[in-house]
Structure formats: structure tokens, C-alpha cells
């Protein structure tokens, strides 16, 4: 039986709330990145999420988490990424921290799923956009909270067939 774990880093609670919504919809365990270890990384599927701070920086707890991702072989594992950001105040770095999670998981050999079109988003730039798509689910639960639940539901429908 496959196992899916949602791992989040959250300073204000927004990303934690999103992680809990995703975990509930997927029937998955939800873990704070500060509690992530090799046992968590043994899961078949990892849904990893971070908030973005300042000029596109990771949430603080993720710095050690990124090193843990990079130092493990994630070959054969499915990874999907989500991120929280502020598309109004930080329009030029919106959800940029997702790029660091993406690069870490990719370099560790994970199969990445869950890219999302930038259509319908209001922002100027993001490190997390590759080939015209976000590397994962980008959310602004402050300025666009009316879109959050619909975006989560559409994303889960998109990634579920790829989860082992």
C-alpha cells in the first residue's frame, strides 16, 4: 500500500492550513518540515509546501529540509509542490520559494508532478515559473482567498492519478 505525506514549512500558519486541507483531501499524513526525517522521505509520494518570504526566500524551517531532500535518493518517488505567497506586495517574487523545493527534489531524482498554468494569476515574475507554468500549486490565501479552495481541488484532481 502506498503512502503519501504532506510536508510543510509555515511561519504564520497559512501554509500549515493549506497543508492540512491538502492532507485531508488526500487522506495523507501532514508533517512540519522541522520534523521531517528519513522515515518521512521513505513515503512513496511527497507533497511539499513552503511559504515565500521577502525577495523569494524559503520559509526558515525549510533550509535544513532542502539539504535533507538533496542528500537522499528520491528516485521512484513522486513529488508535488505547493507554495504560498503574496501576489500584490511581492508580485516580482510570487511563490518563488517553490523553485528551491523543485530544484532540490529534481536533483534528488524525484518524479515531479503538479505543474500549474500561470493563467488566472496576477503577478509580475516568479522563480517558480518554468516553461510558462508554476512548478506546483501557487496560492495567495490573503489577496485571492476566494480562489484557494478551487485551485486546491483542481490541483488534487490533476496530481491524484500520478500518486502511487
mmCIF file of C-alpha atoms in Angstrom:
data_model
loop_
_atom_site.group_PDB
_atom_site.id
_atom_site.type_symbol
_atom_site.label_atom_id
_atom_site.label_comp_id
_atom_site.label_asym_id
_atom_site.label_seq_id
_atom_site.Cartn_x
_atom_site.Cartn_y
_atom_site.Cartn_z
ATOM 1 C CA UNK A 1 0.000 0.000 0.000
ATOM 2 C CA UNK A 2 1.408 3.377 -0.962
ATOM 3 C CA UNK A 3 1.940 6.219 1.438
ATOM 4 C CA UNK A 4 1.574 9.951 0.817
ATOM 5 C CA UNK A 5 2.952 12.547 3.222
ATOM 6 C CA UNK A 6 2.359 16.298 3.087
ATOM 7 C CA UNK A 7 5.351 18.256 4.418
ATOM 8 C CA UNK A 8 5.055 21.986 5.068
ATOM 9 C CA UNK A 9 7.041 24.911 6.416
ATOM 10 C CA UNK A 10 4.939 27.721 7.867
ATOM 11 C CA UNK A 11 5.728 30.799 9.928
ATOM 12 C CA UNK A 12 2.298 32.432 10.201
ATOM 13 C CA UNK A 13 0.105 29.341 9.872
ATOM 14 C CA UNK A 14 -1.167 29.981 6.345
ATOM 15 C CA UNK A 15 0.933 27.270 4.687
ATOM 16 C CA UNK A 16 0.125 24.877 7.542
ATOM 17 C CA UNK A 17 -3.588 25.440 6.956
ATOM 18 C CA UNK A 18 -3.159 24.742 3.239
ATOM 19 C CA UNK A 19 -1.138 21.600 4.038
ATOM 20 C CA UNK A 20 -3.905 20.367 6.325
ATOM 21 C CA UNK A 21 -6.544 20.945 3.617
ATOM 22 C CA UNK A 22 -4.454 19.016 1.081
ATOM 23 C CA UNK A 23 -3.712 16.241 3.568
ATOM 24 C CA UNK A 24 -7.380 15.870 4.459
ATOM 25 C CA UNK A 25 -8.435 15.675 0.797
ATOM 26 C CA UNK A 26 -5.748 13.073 0.031
ATOM 27 C CA UNK A 27 -6.082 11.121 3.272
ATOM 28 C CA UNK A 28 -2.399 11.808 3.876
ATOM 29 C CA UNK A 29 -0.276 12.365 6.948
ATOM 30 C CA UNK A 30 0.740 16.029 7.439
ATOM 31 C CA UNK A 31 4.173 16.810 8.903
ATOM 32 C CA UNK A 32 6.013 20.029 9.736
ATOM 33 C CA UNK A 33 9.321 20.150 7.836
ATOM 34 C CA UNK A 34 11.143 20.578 11.158
ATOM 35 C CA UNK A 35 10.003 17.002 11.940
ATOM 36 C CA UNK A 36 10.971 15.569 8.528
ATOM 37 C CA UNK A 37 13.421 12.670 8.572
ATOM 38 C CA UNK A 38 14.441 9.645 6.501
ATOM 39 C CA UNK A 39 11.300 7.777 7.618
ATOM 40 C CA UNK A 40 9.122 10.543 6.160
ATOM 41 C CA UNK A 41 11.209 10.529 2.976
ATOM 42 C CA UNK A 42 10.548 6.792 2.648
ATOM 43 C CA UNK A 43 6.959 7.591 1.649
ATOM 44 C CA UNK A 44 6.028 6.799 -1.955
ATOM 45 C CA UNK A 45 4.601 10.287 -2.517
ATOM 46 C CA UNK A 46 5.680 13.599 -1.034
ATOM 47 C CA UNK A 47 3.600 16.748 -1.270
ATOM 48 C CA UNK A 48 5.927 19.540 -0.137
ATOM 49 C CA UNK A 49 4.981 23.141 0.536
ATOM 50 C CA UNK A 50 6.516 26.395 1.643
ATOM 51 C CA UNK A 51 5.623 29.987 2.086
ATOM 52 C CA UNK A 52 7.755 32.605 0.328
ATOM 53 C CA UNK A 53 9.395 35.414 2.276
ATOM 54 C CA UNK A 54 10.975 38.692 1.235
ATOM 55 C CA UNK A 55 12.626 38.503 -2.162
ATOM 56 C CA UNK A 56 11.580 34.922 -2.911
ATOM 57 C CA UNK A 57 13.185 33.171 0.058
ATOM 58 C CA UNK A 58 12.202 29.870 1.621
ATOM 59 C CA UNK A 59 10.396 29.651 4.910
ATOM 60 C CA UNK A 60 13.151 29.335 7.567
ATOM 61 C CA UNK A 61 12.465 25.729 8.610
ATOM 62 C CA UNK A 62 12.935 24.551 5.022
ATOM 63 C CA UNK A 63 16.668 25.326 4.808
ATOM 64 C CA UNK A 64 17.576 22.118 6.650
ATOM 65 C CA UNK A 65 14.722 20.329 4.896
ATOM 66 C CA UNK A 66 16.136 21.191 1.467
ATOM 67 C CA UNK A 67 19.500 19.751 2.495
ATOM 68 C CA UNK A 68 17.738 16.576 3.656
ATOM 69 C CA UNK A 69 15.913 16.298 0.320
ATOM 70 C CA UNK A 70 19.150 16.776 -1.632
ATOM 71 C CA UNK A 71 21.057 14.216 0.441
ATOM 72 C CA UNK A 72 18.514 11.432 -0.145
ATOM 73 C CA UNK A 73 17.801 9.386 -3.244
ATOM 74 C CA UNK A 74 14.230 10.203 -4.230
ATOM 75 C CA UNK A 75 14.307 8.077 -7.391
ATOM 76 C CA UNK A 76 10.995 6.291 -7.826
ATOM 77 C CA UNK A 77 9.185 8.776 -5.594
ATOM 78 C CA UNK A 78 6.508 11.175 -6.778
ATOM 79 C CA UNK A 79 6.823 14.754 -5.529
ATOM 80 C CA UNK A 80 4.312 17.587 -5.918
ATOM 81 C CA UNK A 81 4.955 21.112 -4.683
ATOM 82 C CA UNK A 82 2.708 23.866 -3.372
ATOM 83 C CA UNK A 83 3.530 27.321 -2.159
ATOM 84 C CA UNK A 84 2.013 30.369 -0.529
ATOM 85 C CA UNK A 85 2.873 33.906 -1.486
ATOM 86 C CA UNK A 86 1.680 37.485 -1.767
ATOM 87 C CA UNK A 87 0.887 38.419 -5.361
ATOM 88 C CA UNK A 88 0.286 42.081 -4.519
ATOM 89 C CA UNK A 89 3.127 43.119 -2.193
ATOM 90 C CA UNK A 90 5.662 40.695 -3.710
ATOM 91 C CA UNK A 91 4.438 40.498 -7.289
ATOM 92 C CA UNK A 92 8.002 40.147 -8.649
ATOM 93 C CA UNK A 93 8.882 37.127 -6.455
ATOM 94 C CA UNK A 94 5.455 35.492 -6.103
ATOM 95 C CA UNK A 95 5.775 31.971 -4.640
ATOM 96 C CA UNK A 96 9.432 31.960 -5.711
ATOM 97 C CA UNK A 97 10.485 29.674 -2.858
ATOM 98 C CA UNK A 98 8.785 26.756 -4.629
ATOM 99 C CA UNK A 99 11.715 26.834 -7.064
ATOM 100 C CA UNK A 100 14.124 25.780 -4.305
ATOM 101 C CA UNK A 101 11.947 22.802 -3.387
ATOM 102 C CA UNK A 102 11.591 21.919 -7.061
ATOM 103 C CA UNK A 103 15.351 22.064 -7.674
ATOM 104 C CA UNK A 104 16.114 20.011 -4.551
ATOM 105 C CA UNK A 105 13.583 17.276 -5.397
ATOM 106 C CA UNK A 106 14.654 17.198 -9.038
ATOM 107 C CA UNK A 107 18.351 16.895 -8.158
ATOM 108 C CA UNK A 108 17.480 14.026 -5.779
ATOM 109 C CA UNK A 109 15.866 12.112 -8.664
ATOM 110 C CA UNK A 110 12.168 12.535 -7.822
ATOM 111 C CA UNK A 111 9.422 12.379 -10.429
ATOM 112 C CA UNK A 112 7.811 15.812 -10.244
ATOM 113 C CA UNK A 113 4.109 16.299 -10.922
ATOM 114 C CA UNK A 114 1.601 19.096 -10.479
ATOM 115 C CA UNK A 115 2.813 21.999 -12.624
ATOM 116 C CA UNK A 116 0.127 24.679 -12.874
ATOM 117 C CA UNK A 117 -0.542 27.161 -15.662
ATOM 118 C CA UNK A 118 0.042 30.812 -14.790
ATOM 119 C CA UNK A 119 -3.297 31.691 -16.432
ATOM 120 C CA UNK A 120 -5.595 33.435 -13.990
ATOM 121 C CA UNK A 121 -2.808 34.570 -11.662
ATOM 122 C CA UNK A 122 -1.906 38.219 -11.021
ATOM 123 C CA UNK A 123 1.865 38.600 -10.583
ATOM 124 C CA UNK A 124 4.858 40.049 -12.409
ATOM 125 C CA UNK A 125 7.576 37.411 -12.013
ATOM 126 C CA UNK A 126 8.467 34.222 -10.157
ATOM 127 C CA UNK A 127 11.489 31.936 -9.988
ATOM 128 C CA UNK A 128 8.919 29.136 -9.689
ATOM 129 C CA UNK A 129 7.750 29.527 -13.295
ATOM 130 C CA UNK A 130 9.346 27.070 -15.722
ATOM 131 C CA UNK A 131 8.199 26.912 -19.345
ATOM 132 C CA UNK A 132 5.210 29.148 -18.611
ATOM 133 C CA UNK A 133 3.935 27.099 -15.680
ATOM 134 C CA UNK A 134 4.391 27.210 -11.929
ATOM 135 C CA UNK A 135 6.398 24.186 -10.754
ATOM 136 C CA UNK A 136 3.498 23.477 -8.402
ATOM 137 C CA UNK A 137 0.351 24.933 -6.923
ATOM 138 C CA UNK A 138 0.807 28.656 -6.218
ATOM 139 C CA UNK A 139 -1.595 30.196 -3.720
ATOM 140 C CA UNK A 140 -2.199 33.649 -2.273
ATOM 141 C CA UNK A 141 -4.592 32.918 0.572
ATOM 142 C CA UNK A 142 -4.626 36.577 1.629
ATOM 143 C CA UNK A 143 -5.344 38.534 -1.560
ATOM 144 C CA UNK A 144 -7.003 35.718 -3.548
ATOM 145 C CA UNK A 145 -8.515 33.604 -0.787
ATOM 146 C CA UNK A 146 -11.680 33.224 -2.850
ATOM 147 C CA UNK A 147 -9.676 31.133 -5.341
ATOM 148 C CA UNK A 148 -7.803 28.921 -2.857
ATOM 149 C CA UNK A 149 -10.250 26.035 -2.439
ATOM 150 C CA UNK A 150 -10.985 25.776 -6.168
ATOM 151 C CA UNK A 151 -7.272 25.803 -7.003
ATOM 152 C CA UNK A 152 -6.557 23.113 -4.411
ATOM 153 C CA UNK A 153 -9.376 20.904 -5.695
ATOM 154 C CA UNK A 154 -8.297 21.267 -9.343
ATOM 155 C CA UNK A 155 -4.669 20.529 -8.415
ATOM 156 C CA UNK A 156 -5.544 17.439 -6.391
ATOM 157 C CA UNK A 157 -7.620 16.150 -9.310
ATOM 158 C CA UNK A 158 -4.583 16.749 -11.529
ATOM 159 C CA UNK A 159 -1.976 15.005 -9.332
ATOM 160 C CA UNK A 160 -4.021 12.117 -7.909
ATOM 161 C CA UNK A 161 -3.609 9.826 -10.941
ATOM 162 C CA UNK A 162 0.195 10.189 -10.633
ATOM 163 C CA UNK A 163 0.325 9.257 -6.949
ATOM 164 C CA UNK A 164 1.371 5.686 -6.340
#
